[in-house]
PDB file of C-alpha atoms and ligand atoms in Angstrom:
ATOM      1  CA  MET A   1     -64.842  34.451 -29.288  1.00 89.00           C
ATOM      2  CA  VAL A   2     -66.468  34.806 -32.708  1.00 92.00           C
ATOM      3  CA  LYS A   3     -67.811  32.257 -35.176  1.00 90.00           C
ATOM      4  CA  LYS A   4     -67.958  32.601 -38.960  1.00 89.00           C
ATOM      5  CA  LYS A   5     -68.898  30.339 -41.851  1.00 87.00           C
ATOM      6  CA  MET A   6     -66.755  31.017 -44.881  1.00 89.00           C
ATOM      7  CA  VAL A   7     -66.004  29.594 -48.311  1.00 88.00           C
ATOM      8  CA  PHE A   8     -62.360  29.223 -49.329  1.00 90.00           C
ATOM      9  CA  SER A   9     -61.482  28.865 -53.012  1.00 89.00           C
ATOM     10  CA  PHE A  10     -57.972  27.598 -53.688  1.00 84.00           C
ATOM     11  CA  PRO A  11     -55.961  27.975 -56.880  1.00 84.00           C
ATOM     12  CA  PRO A  12     -54.408  24.677 -58.077  1.00 81.00           C
ATOM     13  CA  THR A  13     -50.995  25.684 -56.679  1.00 80.00           C
ATOM     14  CA  LEU A  14     -52.368  25.743 -53.135  1.00 77.00           C
ATOM     15  CA  VAL A  15     -54.645  22.705 -53.169  1.00 71.00           C
ATOM     16  CA  GLU A  16     -52.071  20.448 -51.539  1.00 74.00           C
ATOM     17  CA  GLU A  17     -50.899  22.932 -48.895  1.00 77.00           C
ATOM     18  CA  PRO A  18     -51.973  22.249 -45.274  1.00 84.00           C
ATOM     19  CA  VAL A  19     -53.933  25.479 -44.966  1.00 84.00           C
ATOM     20  CA  THR A  20     -56.331  24.319 -42.239  1.00 86.00           C
ATOM     21  CA  TYR A  21     -53.380  23.125 -40.178  1.00 90.00           C
ATOM     22  CA  ARG A  22     -51.887  26.621 -40.379  1.00 91.00           C
ATOM     23  CA  LEU A  23     -55.172  28.181 -39.253  1.00 94.00           C
ATOM     24  CA  ILE A  24     -55.222  25.939 -36.191  1.00 95.00           C
ATOM     25  CA  LYS A  25     -51.548  26.112 -35.300  1.00 95.00           C
ATOM     26  CA  ASP A  26     -50.647  29.716 -36.188  1.00 95.00           C
ATOM     27  CA  PHE A  27     -53.923  31.474 -35.403  1.00 96.00           C
ATOM     28  CA  ASP A  28     -55.363  29.280 -32.647  1.00 96.00           C
ATOM     29  CA  LEU A  29     -58.649  28.773 -34.493  1.00 96.00           C
ATOM     30  CA  GLN A  30     -61.116  25.921 -34.304  1.00 96.00           C
ATOM     31  CA  VAL A  31     -61.759  24.788 -37.884  1.00 94.00           C
ATOM     32  CA  ASN A  32     -64.811  22.709 -38.720  1.00 92.00           C
ATOM     33  CA  ILE A  33     -64.842  21.657 -42.382  1.00 90.00           C
ATOM     34  CA  LEU A  34     -68.483  21.432 -43.451  1.00 87.00           C
ATOM     35  CA  ARG A  35     -67.850  20.577 -47.085  1.00 84.00           C
ATOM     36  CA  ALA A  36     -64.834  20.273 -49.350  1.00 85.00           C
ATOM     37  CA  THR A  37     -64.135  19.597 -52.995  1.00 82.00           C
ATOM     38  CA  VAL A  38     -60.382  19.468 -53.291  1.00 72.00           C
ATOM     39  CA  ARG A  39     -58.697  17.791 -56.240  1.00 69.00           C
ATOM     40  CA  PRO A  40     -54.985  17.928 -57.010  1.00 66.00           C
ATOM     41  CA  ARG A  41     -54.219  20.084 -60.066  1.00 70.00           C
ATOM     42  CA  ASP A  42     -57.687  21.644 -59.938  1.00 74.00           C
ATOM     43  CA  ARG A  43     -59.349  24.465 -58.025  1.00 79.00           C
ATOM     44  CA  GLY A  44     -60.428  23.460 -54.528  1.00 85.00           C
ATOM     45  CA  ARG A  45     -63.346  24.806 -52.530  1.00 86.00           C
ATOM     46  CA  MET A  46     -64.050  24.374 -48.864  1.00 88.00           C
ATOM     47  CA  VAL A  47     -66.922  25.458 -46.614  1.00 89.00           C
ATOM     48  CA  VAL A  48     -65.619  25.972 -43.094  1.00 91.00           C
ATOM     49  CA  GLU A  49     -66.874  27.157 -39.760  1.00 91.00           C
ATOM     50  CA  LEU A  50     -64.179  29.085 -37.906  1.00 94.00           C
ATOM     51  CA  ARG A  51     -64.181  29.900 -34.204  1.00 95.00           C
ATOM     52  CA  GLY A  52     -61.647  31.952 -32.341  1.00 96.00           C
ATOM     53  CA  GLU A  53     -60.625  35.363 -31.095  1.00 96.00           C
ATOM     54  CA  LYS A  54     -61.708  38.159 -33.427  1.00 95.00           C
ATOM     55  CA  ASP A  55     -58.161  39.462 -33.994  1.00 96.00           C
ATOM     56  CA  ASN A  56     -56.866  35.980 -34.792  1.00 96.00           C
ATOM     57  CA  LEU A  57     -59.716  35.354 -37.193  1.00 96.00           C
ATOM     58  CA  GLU A  58     -59.052  38.591 -39.070  1.00 95.00           C
ATOM     59  CA  LYS A  59     -55.321  37.863 -39.235  1.00 96.00           C
ATOM     60  CA  ALA A  60     -56.010  34.342 -40.483  1.00 95.00           C
ATOM     61  CA  LEU A  61     -58.278  35.584 -43.278  1.00 94.00           C
ATOM     62  CA  ASP A  62     -55.631  38.170 -44.264  1.00 94.00           C
ATOM     63  CA  PHE A  63     -53.046  35.380 -44.286  1.00 93.00           C
ATOM     64  CA  LEU A  64     -55.220  33.276 -46.597  1.00 93.00           C
ATOM     65  CA  GLU A  65     -55.828  36.124 -49.013  1.00 93.00           C
ATOM     66  CA  GLU A  66     -52.107  36.930 -49.092  1.00 92.00           C
ATOM     67  CA  ARG A  67     -51.492  33.287 -50.004  1.00 89.00           C
ATOM     68  CA  GLY A  68     -53.956  33.562 -52.920  1.00 90.00           C
ATOM     69  CA  VAL A  69     -57.001  31.935 -51.338  1.00 91.00           C
ATOM     70  CA  GLN A  70     -60.292  33.636 -52.192  1.00 91.00           C
ATOM     71  CA  VAL A  71     -62.354  34.071 -49.033  1.00 92.00           C
ATOM     72  CA  ASP A  72     -66.118  34.662 -49.248  1.00 87.00           C
ATOM     73  CA  PRO A  73     -68.908  34.625 -46.701  1.00 82.00           C
ATOM     74  CA  LEU A  74     -71.085  31.534 -46.961  1.00 78.00           C
ATOM     75  CA  VAL A  75     -74.223  33.599 -47.558  1.00 69.00           C
ATOM     76  CA  GLN A  76     -73.512  34.012 -51.274  1.00 61.00           C
ATOM     77  CA  GLU A  77     -73.381  30.315 -52.078  1.00 74.00           C
ATOM     78  CA  MET A  78     -76.891  28.886 -51.671  1.00 87.00           C
ATOM     79  CA  ARG A  79     -80.126  30.549 -52.717  1.00 91.00           C
ATOM     80  CA  HIS A  80     -83.803  29.854 -52.132  1.00 95.00           C
ATOM     81  CA  LEU A  81     -85.727  31.578 -54.928  1.00 95.00           C
ATOM     82  CA  GLY A  82     -88.924  32.602 -53.219  1.00 94.00           C
ATOM     83  CA  GLU A  83     -90.687  33.568 -56.456  1.00 96.00           C
ATOM     84  CA  ARG A  84     -90.389  29.972 -57.730  1.00 97.00           C
ATOM     85  CA  CYS A  85     -91.145  28.179 -54.469  1.00 98.00           C
ATOM     86  CA  VAL A  86     -94.650  26.695 -54.199  1.00 98.00           C
ATOM     87  CA  HIS A  87     -94.088  25.623 -50.549  1.00 97.00           C
ATOM     88  CA  CYS A  88     -94.590  21.944 -51.311  1.00 97.00           C
ATOM     89  CA  THR A  89     -92.185  21.152 -48.387  1.00 97.00           C
ATOM     90  CA  ALA A  90     -90.407  18.341 -50.311  1.00 97.00           C
ATOM     91  CA  CYS A  91     -87.010  19.846 -49.527  1.00 97.00           C
ATOM     92  CA  THR A  92     -87.473  20.298 -45.805  1.00 97.00           C
ATOM     93  CA  ALA A  93     -87.280  16.603 -44.920  1.00 95.00           C
ATOM     94  CA  LEU A  94     -83.899  16.349 -46.632  1.00 96.00           C
ATOM     95  CA  CYS A  95     -82.283  19.332 -44.967  1.00 96.00           C
ATOM     96  CA  PRO A  96     -79.966  18.087 -42.185  1.00 93.00           C
ATOM     97  CA  THR A  97     -79.610  21.425 -40.441  1.00 92.00           C
ATOM     98  CA  GLY A  98     -83.119  22.870 -40.471  1.00 95.00           C
ATOM     99  CA  ALA A  99     -82.058  25.654 -42.831  1.00 95.00           C
ATOM    100  CA  LEU A 100     -85.185  24.851 -44.829  1.00 97.00           C
ATOM    101  CA  LYS A 101     -88.214  24.614 -42.617  1.00 96.00           C
ATOM    102  CA  VAL A 102     -91.953  24.951 -42.797  1.00 97.00           C
ATOM    103  CA  ASP A 103     -93.909  27.314 -40.591  1.00 96.00           C
ATOM    104  CA  SER A 104     -96.526  25.307 -38.717  1.00 94.00           C
ATOM    105  CA  ASP A 105     -99.173  28.039 -39.025  1.00 95.00           C
ATOM    106  CA  SER A 106     -98.708  29.489 -42.508  1.00 95.00           C
ATOM    107  CA  ARG A 107     -97.341  26.227 -44.049  1.00 95.00           C
ATOM    108  CA  GLU A 108     -94.788  28.368 -45.892  1.00 97.00           C
ATOM    109  CA  VAL A 109     -91.211  27.175 -46.371  1.00 97.00           C
ATOM    110  CA  SER A 110     -88.429  29.529 -45.346  1.00 96.00           C
ATOM    111  CA  PHE A 111     -84.666  29.408 -45.800  1.00 95.00           C
ATOM    112  CA  ASP A 112     -82.148  30.397 -43.120  1.00 92.00           C
ATOM    113  CA  HIS A 113     -78.825  30.873 -44.888  1.00 85.00           C
ATOM    114  CA  THR A 114     -76.958  31.002 -41.558  1.00 82.00           C
ATOM    115  CA  ALA A 115     -77.851  27.341 -40.925  1.00 86.00           C
ATOM    116  CA  CYS A 116     -77.073  26.101 -44.452  1.00 88.00           C
ATOM    117  CA  ILE A 117     -73.893  24.043 -44.999  1.00 84.00           C
ATOM    118  CA  ILE A 118     -74.325  23.737 -48.801  1.00 85.00           C
ATOM    119  CA  CYS A 119     -74.678  19.975 -48.706  1.00 87.00           C
ATOM    120  CA  GLU A 120     -77.021  20.312 -51.736  1.00 90.00           C
ATOM    121  CA  ALA A 121     -79.255  17.488 -50.492  1.00 93.00           C
ATOM    122  CA  CYS A 122     -82.302  19.669 -51.075  1.00 96.00           C
ATOM    123  CA  ILE A 123     -81.670  20.590 -54.709  1.00 95.00           C
ATOM    124  CA  PRO A 124     -82.834  17.343 -56.385  1.00 95.00           C
ATOM    125  CA  ALA A 125     -86.005  17.438 -54.288  1.00 95.00           C
ATOM    126  CA  CYS A 126     -87.189  20.679 -55.845  1.00 97.00           C
ATOM    127  CA  SER A 127     -89.033  20.278 -59.140  1.00 96.00           C
ATOM    128  CA  TYR A 128     -89.548  24.024 -59.417  1.00 97.00           C
ATOM    129  CA  GLY A 129     -85.927  25.162 -59.653  1.00 96.00           C
ATOM    130  CA  ALA A 130     -86.288  27.147 -56.464  1.00 97.00           C
ATOM    131  CA  LEU A 131     -82.983  26.026 -54.935  1.00 96.00           C
ATOM    132  CA  GLU A 132     -79.642  26.949 -56.456  1.00 93.00           C
ATOM    133  CA  SER A 133     -76.054  26.451 -55.383  1.00 86.00           C
ATOM    134  CA  GLN A 134     -73.070  28.440 -56.616  1.00 76.00           C
ATOM    135  CA  PHE A 135     -70.681  25.995 -54.919  1.00 69.00           C
TER     136      PHE A 135
HETATM  137  S1  LIG B   1     -77.934  22.826 -49.031  1.00 95.72           S
HETATM  138 FE1  LIG B   1     -78.177  21.312 -47.357  1.00 95.72          FE
HETATM  139  S2  LIG B   1     -78.138  22.513 -45.483  1.00 95.72           S
HETATM  140 FE2  LIG B   1     -78.479  23.966 -47.170  1.00 95.72          FE
HETATM  141  S3  LIG B   1     -80.693  24.179 -47.315  1.00 95.72           S
HETATM  142 FE3  LIG B   1     -80.134  22.531 -48.734  1.00 95.72          FE
HETATM  143  S4  LIG B   1     -80.295  20.629 -47.558  1.00 95.72           S
HETATM  144 FE4  LIG B   1     -80.292  22.337 -46.095  1.00 95.72          FE
HETATM  145  S1  LIG B   2     -88.972  21.687 -52.845  1.00 95.72           S
HETATM  146 FE1  LIG B   2     -88.773  23.654 -53.955  1.00 95.72          FE
HETATM  147  S2  LIG B   2     -90.871  24.349 -54.246  1.00 95.72           S
HETATM  148 FE2  LIG B   2     -90.953  22.765 -52.681  1.00 95.72          FE
HETATM  149  S3  LIG B   2     -90.787  23.913 -50.730  1.00 95.72           S
HETATM  150 FE3  LIG B   2     -88.697  23.307 -51.309  1.00 95.72          FE
HETATM  151  S4  LIG B   2     -87.908  25.082 -52.444  1.00 95.72           S
HETATM  152 FE4  LIG B   2     -90.130  25.304 -52.374  1.00 95.72          FE
END
């Protein structure tokens, strides 16, 4: 069993297709939608956590790409710009997953991209432009 967080970008022609249903039914995957912006007649984007057998997961991602869905790892979507961060900790209280957290000894804020779900709750809290989303 493997687990991956991915970002799917849909062209307008695929926005209304039941893609997640196909992933569950045809590839026996568990699909947890973490975030979605899907509008008819516009590009859709979805952050998903997928769990399943490695072979099934690879086949499912191939299936999506064949259908015209762009598949990217989640890591590229949210960035903590360390050179701008002053470690004020304002963002950490707003982060629902603990992706942004403060070290109790150094008082420095760190970002764990593997825990981030791109909810963007942290971005307005940062007055220093140290948090950016590509979503
Ligand atoms: S986008 Fe959401 S989950 Fe990611 S670091 Fe910001 S508040 Fe945390
Ligand atoms: S709010 Fe901005 S400057 Fe403050 S700790 Fe978070 S990322 Fe750093």
